PDB file of C-alpha atoms and ligand atoms in Angstrom:
ATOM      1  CA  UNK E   6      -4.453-101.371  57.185  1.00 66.00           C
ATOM      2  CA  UNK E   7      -7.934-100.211  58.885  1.00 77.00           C
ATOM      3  CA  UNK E   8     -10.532-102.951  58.425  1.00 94.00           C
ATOM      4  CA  UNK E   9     -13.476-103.129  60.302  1.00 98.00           C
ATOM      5  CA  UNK E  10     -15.205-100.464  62.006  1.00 98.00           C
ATOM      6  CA  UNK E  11     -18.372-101.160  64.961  1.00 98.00           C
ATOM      7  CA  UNK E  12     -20.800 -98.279  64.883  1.00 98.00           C
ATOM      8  CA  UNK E  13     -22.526 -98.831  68.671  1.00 98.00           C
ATOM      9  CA  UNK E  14     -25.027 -96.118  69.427  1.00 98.00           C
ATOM     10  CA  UNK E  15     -25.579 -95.938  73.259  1.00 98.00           C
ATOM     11  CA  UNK E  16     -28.187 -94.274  75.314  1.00 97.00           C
ATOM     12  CA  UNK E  17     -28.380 -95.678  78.840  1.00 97.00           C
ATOM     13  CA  UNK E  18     -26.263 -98.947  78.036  1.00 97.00           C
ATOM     14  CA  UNK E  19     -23.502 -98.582  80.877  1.00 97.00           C
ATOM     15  CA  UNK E  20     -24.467-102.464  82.147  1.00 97.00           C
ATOM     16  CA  UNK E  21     -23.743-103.819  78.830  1.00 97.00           C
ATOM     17  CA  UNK E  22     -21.610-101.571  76.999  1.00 98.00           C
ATOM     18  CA  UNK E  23     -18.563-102.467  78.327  1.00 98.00           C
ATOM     19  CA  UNK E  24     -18.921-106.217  78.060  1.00 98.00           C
ATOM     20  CA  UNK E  25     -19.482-105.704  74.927  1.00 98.00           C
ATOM     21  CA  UNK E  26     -16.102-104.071  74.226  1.00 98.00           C
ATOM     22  CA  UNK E  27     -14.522-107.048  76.076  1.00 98.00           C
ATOM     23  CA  UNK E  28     -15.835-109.376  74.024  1.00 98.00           C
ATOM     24  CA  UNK E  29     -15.215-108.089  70.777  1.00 98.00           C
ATOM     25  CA  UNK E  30     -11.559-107.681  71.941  1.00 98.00           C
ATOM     26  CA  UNK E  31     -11.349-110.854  72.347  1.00 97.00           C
ATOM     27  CA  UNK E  32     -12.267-112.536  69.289  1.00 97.00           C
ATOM     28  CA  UNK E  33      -9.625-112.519  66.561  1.00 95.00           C
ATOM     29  CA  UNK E  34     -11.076-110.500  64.325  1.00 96.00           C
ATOM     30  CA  UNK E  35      -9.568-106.970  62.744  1.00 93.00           C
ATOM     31  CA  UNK E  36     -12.076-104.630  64.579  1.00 97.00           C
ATOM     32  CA  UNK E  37     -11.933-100.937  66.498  1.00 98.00           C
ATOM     33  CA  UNK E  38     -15.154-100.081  68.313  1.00 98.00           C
ATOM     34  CA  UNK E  39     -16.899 -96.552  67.738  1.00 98.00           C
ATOM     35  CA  UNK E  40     -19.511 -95.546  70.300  1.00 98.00           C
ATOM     36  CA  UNK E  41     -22.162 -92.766  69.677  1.00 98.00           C
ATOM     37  CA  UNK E  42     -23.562 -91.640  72.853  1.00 98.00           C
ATOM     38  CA  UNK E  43     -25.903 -89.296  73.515  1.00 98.00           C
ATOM     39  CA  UNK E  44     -25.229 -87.924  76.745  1.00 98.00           C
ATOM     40  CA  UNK E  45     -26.855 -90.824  78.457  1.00 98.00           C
ATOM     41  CA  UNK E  46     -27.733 -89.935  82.103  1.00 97.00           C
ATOM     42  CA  UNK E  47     -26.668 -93.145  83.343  1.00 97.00           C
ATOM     43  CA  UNK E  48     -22.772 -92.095  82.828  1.00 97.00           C
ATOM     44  CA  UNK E  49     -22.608 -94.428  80.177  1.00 98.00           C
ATOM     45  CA  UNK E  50     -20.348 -92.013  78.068  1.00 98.00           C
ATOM     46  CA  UNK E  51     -18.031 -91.495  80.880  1.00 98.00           C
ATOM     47  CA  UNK E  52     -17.773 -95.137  81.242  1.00 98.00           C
ATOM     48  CA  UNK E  53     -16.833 -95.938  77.843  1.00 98.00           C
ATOM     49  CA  UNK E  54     -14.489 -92.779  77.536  1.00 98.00           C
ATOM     50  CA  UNK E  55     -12.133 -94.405  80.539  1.00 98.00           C
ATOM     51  CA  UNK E  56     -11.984 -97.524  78.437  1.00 98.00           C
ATOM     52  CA  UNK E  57     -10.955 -95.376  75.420  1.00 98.00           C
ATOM     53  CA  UNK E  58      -8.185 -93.640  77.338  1.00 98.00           C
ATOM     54  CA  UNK E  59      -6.681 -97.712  77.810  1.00 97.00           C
ATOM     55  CA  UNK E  60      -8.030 -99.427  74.874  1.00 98.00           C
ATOM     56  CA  UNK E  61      -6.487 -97.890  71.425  1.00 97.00           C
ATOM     57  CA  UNK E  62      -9.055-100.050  69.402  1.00 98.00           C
ATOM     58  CA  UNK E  63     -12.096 -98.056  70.991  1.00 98.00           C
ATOM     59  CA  UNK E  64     -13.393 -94.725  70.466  1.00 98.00           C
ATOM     60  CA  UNK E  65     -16.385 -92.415  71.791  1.00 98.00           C
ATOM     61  CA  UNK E  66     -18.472 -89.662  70.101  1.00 98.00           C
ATOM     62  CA  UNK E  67     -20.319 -87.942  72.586  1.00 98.00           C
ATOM     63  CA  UNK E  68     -23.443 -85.780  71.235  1.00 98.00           C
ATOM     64  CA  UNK E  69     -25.406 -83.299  74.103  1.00 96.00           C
ATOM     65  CA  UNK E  70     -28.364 -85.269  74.132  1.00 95.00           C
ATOM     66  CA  UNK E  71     -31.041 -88.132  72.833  1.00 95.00           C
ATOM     67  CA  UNK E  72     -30.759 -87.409  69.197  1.00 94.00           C
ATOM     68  CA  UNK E  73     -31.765 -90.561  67.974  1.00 93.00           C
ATOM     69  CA  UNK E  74     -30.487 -93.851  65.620  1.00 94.00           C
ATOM     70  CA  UNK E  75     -30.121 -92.995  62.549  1.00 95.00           C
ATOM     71  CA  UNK E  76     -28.363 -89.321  63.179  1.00 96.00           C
ATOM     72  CA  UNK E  77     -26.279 -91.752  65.435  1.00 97.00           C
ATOM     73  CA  UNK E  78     -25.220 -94.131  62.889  1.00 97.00           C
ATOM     74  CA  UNK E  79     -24.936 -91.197  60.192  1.00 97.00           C
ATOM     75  CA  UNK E  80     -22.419 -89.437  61.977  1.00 97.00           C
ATOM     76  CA  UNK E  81     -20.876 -93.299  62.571  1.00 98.00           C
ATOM     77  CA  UNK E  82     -20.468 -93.842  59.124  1.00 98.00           C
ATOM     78  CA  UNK E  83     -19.028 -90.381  58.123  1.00 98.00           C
ATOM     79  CA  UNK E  84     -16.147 -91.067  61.342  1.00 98.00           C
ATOM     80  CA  UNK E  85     -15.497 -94.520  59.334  1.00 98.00           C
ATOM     81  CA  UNK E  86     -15.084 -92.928  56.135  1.00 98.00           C
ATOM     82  CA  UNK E  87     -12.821 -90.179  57.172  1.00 98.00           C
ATOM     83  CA  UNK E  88     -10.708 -92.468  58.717  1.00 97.00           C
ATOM     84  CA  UNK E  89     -10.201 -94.853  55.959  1.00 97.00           C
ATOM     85  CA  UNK E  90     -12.043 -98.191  57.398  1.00 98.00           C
ATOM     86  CA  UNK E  91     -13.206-100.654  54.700  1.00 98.00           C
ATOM     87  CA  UNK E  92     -16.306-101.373  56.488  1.00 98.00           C
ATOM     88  CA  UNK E  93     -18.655-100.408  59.280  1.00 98.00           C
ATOM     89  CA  UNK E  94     -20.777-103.045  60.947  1.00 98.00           C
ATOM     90  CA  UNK E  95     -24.082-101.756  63.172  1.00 98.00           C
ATOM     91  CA  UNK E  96     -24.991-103.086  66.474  1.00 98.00           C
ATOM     92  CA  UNK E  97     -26.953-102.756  69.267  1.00 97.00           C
ATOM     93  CA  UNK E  98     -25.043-102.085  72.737  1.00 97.00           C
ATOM     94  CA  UNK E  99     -27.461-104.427  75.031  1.00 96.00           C
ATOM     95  CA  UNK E 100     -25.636-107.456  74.032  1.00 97.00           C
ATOM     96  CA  UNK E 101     -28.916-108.513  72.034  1.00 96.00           C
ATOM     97  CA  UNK E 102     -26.396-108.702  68.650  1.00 98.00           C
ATOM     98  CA  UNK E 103     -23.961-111.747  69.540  1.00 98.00           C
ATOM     99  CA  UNK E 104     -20.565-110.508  69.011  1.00 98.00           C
ATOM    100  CA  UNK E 105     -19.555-113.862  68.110  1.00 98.00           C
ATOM    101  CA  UNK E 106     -21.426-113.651  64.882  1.00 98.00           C
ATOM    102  CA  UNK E 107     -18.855-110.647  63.528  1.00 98.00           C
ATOM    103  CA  UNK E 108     -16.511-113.398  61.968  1.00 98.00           C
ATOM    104  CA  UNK E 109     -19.298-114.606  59.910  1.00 98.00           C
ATOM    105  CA  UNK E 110     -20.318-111.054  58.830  1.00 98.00           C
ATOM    106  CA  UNK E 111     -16.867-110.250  57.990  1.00 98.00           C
ATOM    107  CA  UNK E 112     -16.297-113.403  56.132  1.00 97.00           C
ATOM    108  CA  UNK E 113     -19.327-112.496  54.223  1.00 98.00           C
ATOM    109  CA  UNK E 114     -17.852-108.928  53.610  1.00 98.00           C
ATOM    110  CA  UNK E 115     -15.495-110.129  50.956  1.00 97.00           C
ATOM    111  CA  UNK E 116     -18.520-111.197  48.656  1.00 97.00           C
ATOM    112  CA  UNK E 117     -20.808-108.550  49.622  1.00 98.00           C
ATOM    113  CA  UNK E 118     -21.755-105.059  49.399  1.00 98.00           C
ATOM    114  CA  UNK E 119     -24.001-105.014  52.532  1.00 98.00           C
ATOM    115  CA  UNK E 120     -24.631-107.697  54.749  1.00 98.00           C
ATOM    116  CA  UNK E 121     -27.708-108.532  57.088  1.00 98.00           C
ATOM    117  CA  UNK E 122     -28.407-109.739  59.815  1.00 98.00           C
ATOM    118  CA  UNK E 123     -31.653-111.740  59.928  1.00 98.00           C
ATOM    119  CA  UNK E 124     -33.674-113.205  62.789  1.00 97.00           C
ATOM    120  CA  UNK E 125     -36.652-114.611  60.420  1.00 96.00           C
ATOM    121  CA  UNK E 126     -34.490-116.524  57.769  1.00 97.00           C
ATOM    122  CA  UNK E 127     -33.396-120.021  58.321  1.00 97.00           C
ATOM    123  CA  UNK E 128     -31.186-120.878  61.521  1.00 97.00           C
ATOM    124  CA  UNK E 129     -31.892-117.657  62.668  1.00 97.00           C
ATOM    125  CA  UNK E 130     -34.286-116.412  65.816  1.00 96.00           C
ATOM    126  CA  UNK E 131     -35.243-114.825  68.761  1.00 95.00           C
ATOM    127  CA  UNK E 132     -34.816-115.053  72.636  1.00 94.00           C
ATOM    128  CA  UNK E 133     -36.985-114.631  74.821  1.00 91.00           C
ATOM    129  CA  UNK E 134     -39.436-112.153  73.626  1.00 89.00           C
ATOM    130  CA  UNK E 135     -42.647-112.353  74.368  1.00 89.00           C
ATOM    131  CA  UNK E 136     -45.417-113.264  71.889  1.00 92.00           C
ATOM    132  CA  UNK E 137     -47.070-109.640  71.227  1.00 88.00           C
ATOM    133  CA  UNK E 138     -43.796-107.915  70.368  1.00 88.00           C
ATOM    134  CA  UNK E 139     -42.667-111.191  68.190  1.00 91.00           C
ATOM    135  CA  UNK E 140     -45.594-110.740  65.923  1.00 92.00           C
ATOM    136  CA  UNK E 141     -45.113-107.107  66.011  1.00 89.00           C
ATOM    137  CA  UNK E 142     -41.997-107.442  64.864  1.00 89.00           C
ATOM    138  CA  UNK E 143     -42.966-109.814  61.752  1.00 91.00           C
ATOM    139  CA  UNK E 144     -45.592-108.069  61.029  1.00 91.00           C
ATOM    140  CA  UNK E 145     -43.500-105.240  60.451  1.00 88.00           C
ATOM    141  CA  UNK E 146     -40.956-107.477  58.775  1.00 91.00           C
ATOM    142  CA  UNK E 147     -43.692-108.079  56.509  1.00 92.00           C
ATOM    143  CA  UNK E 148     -45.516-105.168  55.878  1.00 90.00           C
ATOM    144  CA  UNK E 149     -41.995-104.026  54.413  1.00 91.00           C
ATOM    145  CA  UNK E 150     -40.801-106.991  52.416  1.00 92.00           C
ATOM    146  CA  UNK E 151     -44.273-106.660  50.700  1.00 91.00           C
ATOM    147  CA  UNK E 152     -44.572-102.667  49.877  1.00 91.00           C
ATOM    148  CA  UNK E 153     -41.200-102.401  49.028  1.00 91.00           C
ATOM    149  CA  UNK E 154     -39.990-105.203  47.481  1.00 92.00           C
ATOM    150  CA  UNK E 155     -37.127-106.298  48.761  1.00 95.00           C
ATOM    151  CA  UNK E 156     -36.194-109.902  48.600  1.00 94.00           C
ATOM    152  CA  UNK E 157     -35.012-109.809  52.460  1.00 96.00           C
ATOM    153  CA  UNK E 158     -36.238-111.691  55.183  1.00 96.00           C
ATOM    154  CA  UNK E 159     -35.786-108.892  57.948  1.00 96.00           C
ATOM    155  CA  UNK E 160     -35.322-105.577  56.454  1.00 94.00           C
ATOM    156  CA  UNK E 161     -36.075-103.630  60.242  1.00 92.00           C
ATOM    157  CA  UNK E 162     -33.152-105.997  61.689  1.00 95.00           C
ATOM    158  CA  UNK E 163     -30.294-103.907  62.773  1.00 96.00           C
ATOM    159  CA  UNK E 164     -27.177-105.758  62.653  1.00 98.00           C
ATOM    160  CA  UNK E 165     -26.026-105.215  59.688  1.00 98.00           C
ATOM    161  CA  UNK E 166     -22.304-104.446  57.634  1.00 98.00           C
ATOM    162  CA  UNK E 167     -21.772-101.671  55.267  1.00 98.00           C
ATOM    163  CA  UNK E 168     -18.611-101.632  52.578  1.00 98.00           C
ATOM    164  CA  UNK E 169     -17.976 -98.208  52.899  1.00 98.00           C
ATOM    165  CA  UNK E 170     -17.027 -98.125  49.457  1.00 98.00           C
ATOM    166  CA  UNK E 171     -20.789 -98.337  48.552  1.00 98.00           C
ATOM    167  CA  UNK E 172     -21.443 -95.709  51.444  1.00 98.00           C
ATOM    168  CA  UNK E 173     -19.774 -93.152  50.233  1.00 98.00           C
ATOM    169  CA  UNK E 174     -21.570 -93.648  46.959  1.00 98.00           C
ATOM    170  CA  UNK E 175     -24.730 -93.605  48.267  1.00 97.00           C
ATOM    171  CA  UNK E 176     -26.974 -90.414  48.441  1.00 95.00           C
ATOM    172  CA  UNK E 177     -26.840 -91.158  52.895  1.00 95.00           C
ATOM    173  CA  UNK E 178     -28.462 -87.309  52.982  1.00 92.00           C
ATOM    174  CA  UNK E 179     -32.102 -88.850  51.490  1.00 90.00           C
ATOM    175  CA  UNK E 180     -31.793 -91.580  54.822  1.00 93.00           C
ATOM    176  CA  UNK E 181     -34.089 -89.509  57.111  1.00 89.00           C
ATOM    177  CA  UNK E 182     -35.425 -91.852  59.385  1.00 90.00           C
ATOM    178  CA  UNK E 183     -34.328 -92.041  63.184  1.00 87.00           C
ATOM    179  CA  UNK E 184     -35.603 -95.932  64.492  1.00 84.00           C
ATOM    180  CA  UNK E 185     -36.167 -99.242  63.325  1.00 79.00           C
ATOM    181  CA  UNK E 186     -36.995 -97.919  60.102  1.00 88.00           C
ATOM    182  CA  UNK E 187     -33.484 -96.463  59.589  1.00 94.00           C
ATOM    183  CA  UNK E 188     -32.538 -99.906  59.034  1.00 91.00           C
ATOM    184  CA  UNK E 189     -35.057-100.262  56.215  1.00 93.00           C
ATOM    185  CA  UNK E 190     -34.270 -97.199  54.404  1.00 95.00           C
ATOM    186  CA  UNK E 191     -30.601 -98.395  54.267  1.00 97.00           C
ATOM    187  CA  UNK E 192     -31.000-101.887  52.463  1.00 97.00           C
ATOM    188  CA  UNK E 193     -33.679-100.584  50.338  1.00 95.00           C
ATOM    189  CA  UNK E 194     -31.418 -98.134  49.447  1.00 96.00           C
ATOM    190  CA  UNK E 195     -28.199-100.435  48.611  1.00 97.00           C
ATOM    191  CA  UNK E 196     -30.892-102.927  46.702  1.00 97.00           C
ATOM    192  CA  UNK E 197     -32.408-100.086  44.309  1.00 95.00           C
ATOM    193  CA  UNK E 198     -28.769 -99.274  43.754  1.00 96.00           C
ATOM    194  CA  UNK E 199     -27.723-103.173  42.240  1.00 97.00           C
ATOM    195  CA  UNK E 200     -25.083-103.504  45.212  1.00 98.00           C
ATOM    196  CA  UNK E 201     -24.847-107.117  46.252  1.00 98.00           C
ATOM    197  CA  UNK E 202     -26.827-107.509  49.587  1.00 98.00           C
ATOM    198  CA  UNK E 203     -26.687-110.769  51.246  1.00 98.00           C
ATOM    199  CA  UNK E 204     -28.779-111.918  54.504  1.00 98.00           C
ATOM    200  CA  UNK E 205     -27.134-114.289  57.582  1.00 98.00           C
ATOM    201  CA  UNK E 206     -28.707-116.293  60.356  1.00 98.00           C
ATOM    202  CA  UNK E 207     -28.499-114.270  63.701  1.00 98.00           C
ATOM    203  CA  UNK E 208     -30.067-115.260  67.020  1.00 97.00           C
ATOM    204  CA  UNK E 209     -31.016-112.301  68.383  1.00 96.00           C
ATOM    205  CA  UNK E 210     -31.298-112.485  72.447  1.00 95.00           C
ATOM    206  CA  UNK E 211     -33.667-109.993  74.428  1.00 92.00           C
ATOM    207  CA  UNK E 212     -32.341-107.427  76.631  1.00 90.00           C
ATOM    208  CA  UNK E 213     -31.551-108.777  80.054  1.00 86.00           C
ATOM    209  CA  UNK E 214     -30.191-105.702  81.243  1.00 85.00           C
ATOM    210  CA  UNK E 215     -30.918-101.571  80.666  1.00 84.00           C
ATOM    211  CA  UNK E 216     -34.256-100.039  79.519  1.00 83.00           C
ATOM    212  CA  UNK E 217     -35.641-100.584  76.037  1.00 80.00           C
ATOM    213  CA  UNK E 218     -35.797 -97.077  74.126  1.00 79.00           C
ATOM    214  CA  UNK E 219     -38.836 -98.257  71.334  1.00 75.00           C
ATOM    215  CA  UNK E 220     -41.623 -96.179  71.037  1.00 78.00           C
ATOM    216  CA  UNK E 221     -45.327 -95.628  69.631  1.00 79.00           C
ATOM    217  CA  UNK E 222     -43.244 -93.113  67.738  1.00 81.00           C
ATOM    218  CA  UNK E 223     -40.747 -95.559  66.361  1.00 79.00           C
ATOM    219  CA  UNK E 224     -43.758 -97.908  64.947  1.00 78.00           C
ATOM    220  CA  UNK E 225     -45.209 -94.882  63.325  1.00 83.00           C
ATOM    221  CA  UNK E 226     -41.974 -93.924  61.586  1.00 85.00           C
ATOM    222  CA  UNK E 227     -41.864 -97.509  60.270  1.00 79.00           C
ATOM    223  CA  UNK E 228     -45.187 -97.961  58.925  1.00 81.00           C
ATOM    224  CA  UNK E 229     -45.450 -94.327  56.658  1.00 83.00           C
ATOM    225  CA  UNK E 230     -41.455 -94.795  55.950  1.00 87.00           C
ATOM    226  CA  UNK E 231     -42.076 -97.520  54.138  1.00 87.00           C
ATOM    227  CA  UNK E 232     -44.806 -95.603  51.582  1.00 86.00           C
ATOM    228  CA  UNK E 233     -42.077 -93.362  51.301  1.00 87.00           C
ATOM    229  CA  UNK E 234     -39.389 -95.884  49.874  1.00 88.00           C
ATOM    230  CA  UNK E 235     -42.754 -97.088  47.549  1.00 84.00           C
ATOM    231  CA  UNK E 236     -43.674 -93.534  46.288  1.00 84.00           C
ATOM    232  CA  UNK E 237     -40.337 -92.687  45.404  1.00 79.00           C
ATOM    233  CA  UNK E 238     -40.294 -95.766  43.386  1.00 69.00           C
TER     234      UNK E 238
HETATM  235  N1  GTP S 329     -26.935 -92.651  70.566  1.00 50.04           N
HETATM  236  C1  GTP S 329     -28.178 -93.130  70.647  1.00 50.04           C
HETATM  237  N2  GTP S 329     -28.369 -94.452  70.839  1.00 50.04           N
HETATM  238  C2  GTP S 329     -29.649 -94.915  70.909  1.00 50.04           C
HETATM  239  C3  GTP S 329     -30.783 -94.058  70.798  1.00 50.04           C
HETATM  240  N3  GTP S 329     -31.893 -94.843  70.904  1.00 50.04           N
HETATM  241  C4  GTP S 329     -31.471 -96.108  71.082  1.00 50.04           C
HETATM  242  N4  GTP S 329     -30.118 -96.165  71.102  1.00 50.04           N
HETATM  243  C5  GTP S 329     -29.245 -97.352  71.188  1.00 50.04           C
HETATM  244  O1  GTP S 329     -29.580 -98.154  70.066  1.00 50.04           O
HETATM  245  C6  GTP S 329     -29.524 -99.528  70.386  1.00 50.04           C
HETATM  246  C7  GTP S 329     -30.890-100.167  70.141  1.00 50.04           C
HETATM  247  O2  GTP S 329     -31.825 -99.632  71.051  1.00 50.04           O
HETATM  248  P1  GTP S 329     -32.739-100.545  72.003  1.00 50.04           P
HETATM  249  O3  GTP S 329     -33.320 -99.745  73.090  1.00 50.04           O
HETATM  250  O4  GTP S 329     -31.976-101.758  72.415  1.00 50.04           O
HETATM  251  O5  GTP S 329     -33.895-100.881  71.029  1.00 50.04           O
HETATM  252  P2  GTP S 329     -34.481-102.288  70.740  1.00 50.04           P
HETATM  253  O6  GTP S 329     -33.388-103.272  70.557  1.00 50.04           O
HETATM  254  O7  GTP S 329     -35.451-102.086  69.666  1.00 50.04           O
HETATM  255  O8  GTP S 329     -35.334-102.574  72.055  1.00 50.04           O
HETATM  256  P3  GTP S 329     -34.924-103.444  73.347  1.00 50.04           P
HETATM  257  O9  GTP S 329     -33.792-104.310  73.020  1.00 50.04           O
HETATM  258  O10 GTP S 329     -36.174-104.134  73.712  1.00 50.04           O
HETATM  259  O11 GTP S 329     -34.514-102.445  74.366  1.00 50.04           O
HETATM  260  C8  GTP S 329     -29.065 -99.596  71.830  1.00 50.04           C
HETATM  261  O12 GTP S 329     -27.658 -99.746  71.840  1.00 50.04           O
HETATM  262  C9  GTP S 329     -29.474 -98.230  72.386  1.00 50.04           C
HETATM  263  O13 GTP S 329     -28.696 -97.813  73.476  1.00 50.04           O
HETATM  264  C10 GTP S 329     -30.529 -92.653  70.587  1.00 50.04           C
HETATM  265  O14 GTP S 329     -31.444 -91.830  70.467  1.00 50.04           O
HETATM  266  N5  GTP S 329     -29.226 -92.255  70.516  1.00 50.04           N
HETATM  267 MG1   MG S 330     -32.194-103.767  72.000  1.00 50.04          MG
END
């Protein structure tokens, strides 16, 4: 039976990305790998298609060009649906999400509607990122758990499982946002709805490798997204 499937958007990743795959691979865990590139220049998608043609368990979406997270992760979730996996689990491609952490989330899956990832709650943190974009980040954390509601200690975090029971329940076409804030949207989502959300300590590390792809634009998304989720309420 399918189980578990990763959703790993990639622009620009091709240092990373395929250490990622070989970790994953190892750990004993029932998991296939789905990549959404978007025709990174860096050959990234070329990369990962020449570990599709060996690896069985890994798979590649290519899109023509930059087209965002959230698109990314839409299309993700529609591939795990049609295919009949049971859940699909989020993550970054620059190694900053530990793939040893997947047991936990999965173990977590068979109480849980939606499972988090969180870098603020207790046991879990940050690497090495400097002060400025730390407080950034809970400020943001903040900003949301306050306008919206939501009992969660790191609603922008983005390592996060789905059941894709609830997903295919869920009204995904109101999810319009494309960053940090598609994260948001998501779990505010799943709470309104009554599905059972649950958070988990992650230590998320900081990019060693491969260009960061935030943005001014990003930010802005994040701060008048989250009036959105509060209007509509
Ligand atoms: N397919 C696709 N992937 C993207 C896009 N933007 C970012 N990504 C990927 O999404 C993941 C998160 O992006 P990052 O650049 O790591 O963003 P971040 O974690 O906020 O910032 P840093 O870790 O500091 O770089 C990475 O795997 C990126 O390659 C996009 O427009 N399309
Ligand atoms: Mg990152």
């Amino acid at each position: 039976m399918k189980t578990n499937l990763l959703l790993i958007p990639t622009y620009n990743e091709r240092e990373t990305a395929p250490v990622l795959v070989e970790k994953v691979l190892n750990l004993d865990i029932k998991t296939d790998l789905l990549f959404i590139d978007d025709g990174s220049p860096d050959g990234t998608g070329e990369l990962l298609d020449q570990i599709a043609a060996r690896e069985p368990r890994v798979q590649v979406i290519h899109r023509a060009e930059k087209s965002g997270l959230g698109s990314a992760y839409q299309e993700g979730f529609a591939r795990s649906l049609d295919e009949g996996y049971q859940n699909s689990i989020c993550m970054d491609a620059d190694l900053s999400h530990n793939p040893e952490d997947l047991p936990r989330f999965i173990e977590a899956m068979e109480q849980n509607d939606l499972v988090c990832g969180s870098r603020y709650m207790k046991d879990g943190g940050i690497i090495n990122w400097p002060l400025p974009r730390l407080l950034l980040s809970k400020a943001a954390a903040g900003y949301a758990r306050l306008l919206t509601r939501m009992p969660f200690t790191d609603p922008t975090g983005g390592f996060n499982a789905y059941r894709n029971e609830m997903l295919a329940k869920l009204p995904l076409k109101e999810v319009s946002s494309q960053g940090y804030s598609f994260q948001i949207e998501m779990k505010h989502l799943a709470w309104k709805q009554g599905y059972k959300v649950d958070e988990i300590p992650i230590l998320f590390t900081e990019r060693r490798k491969g260009k960061s792809k935030m943005s001014a634009g990003i930010i802005h998304e994040a701060l008048w997204i989250v009036w959105k989720l509060v209007l509509k309420r």
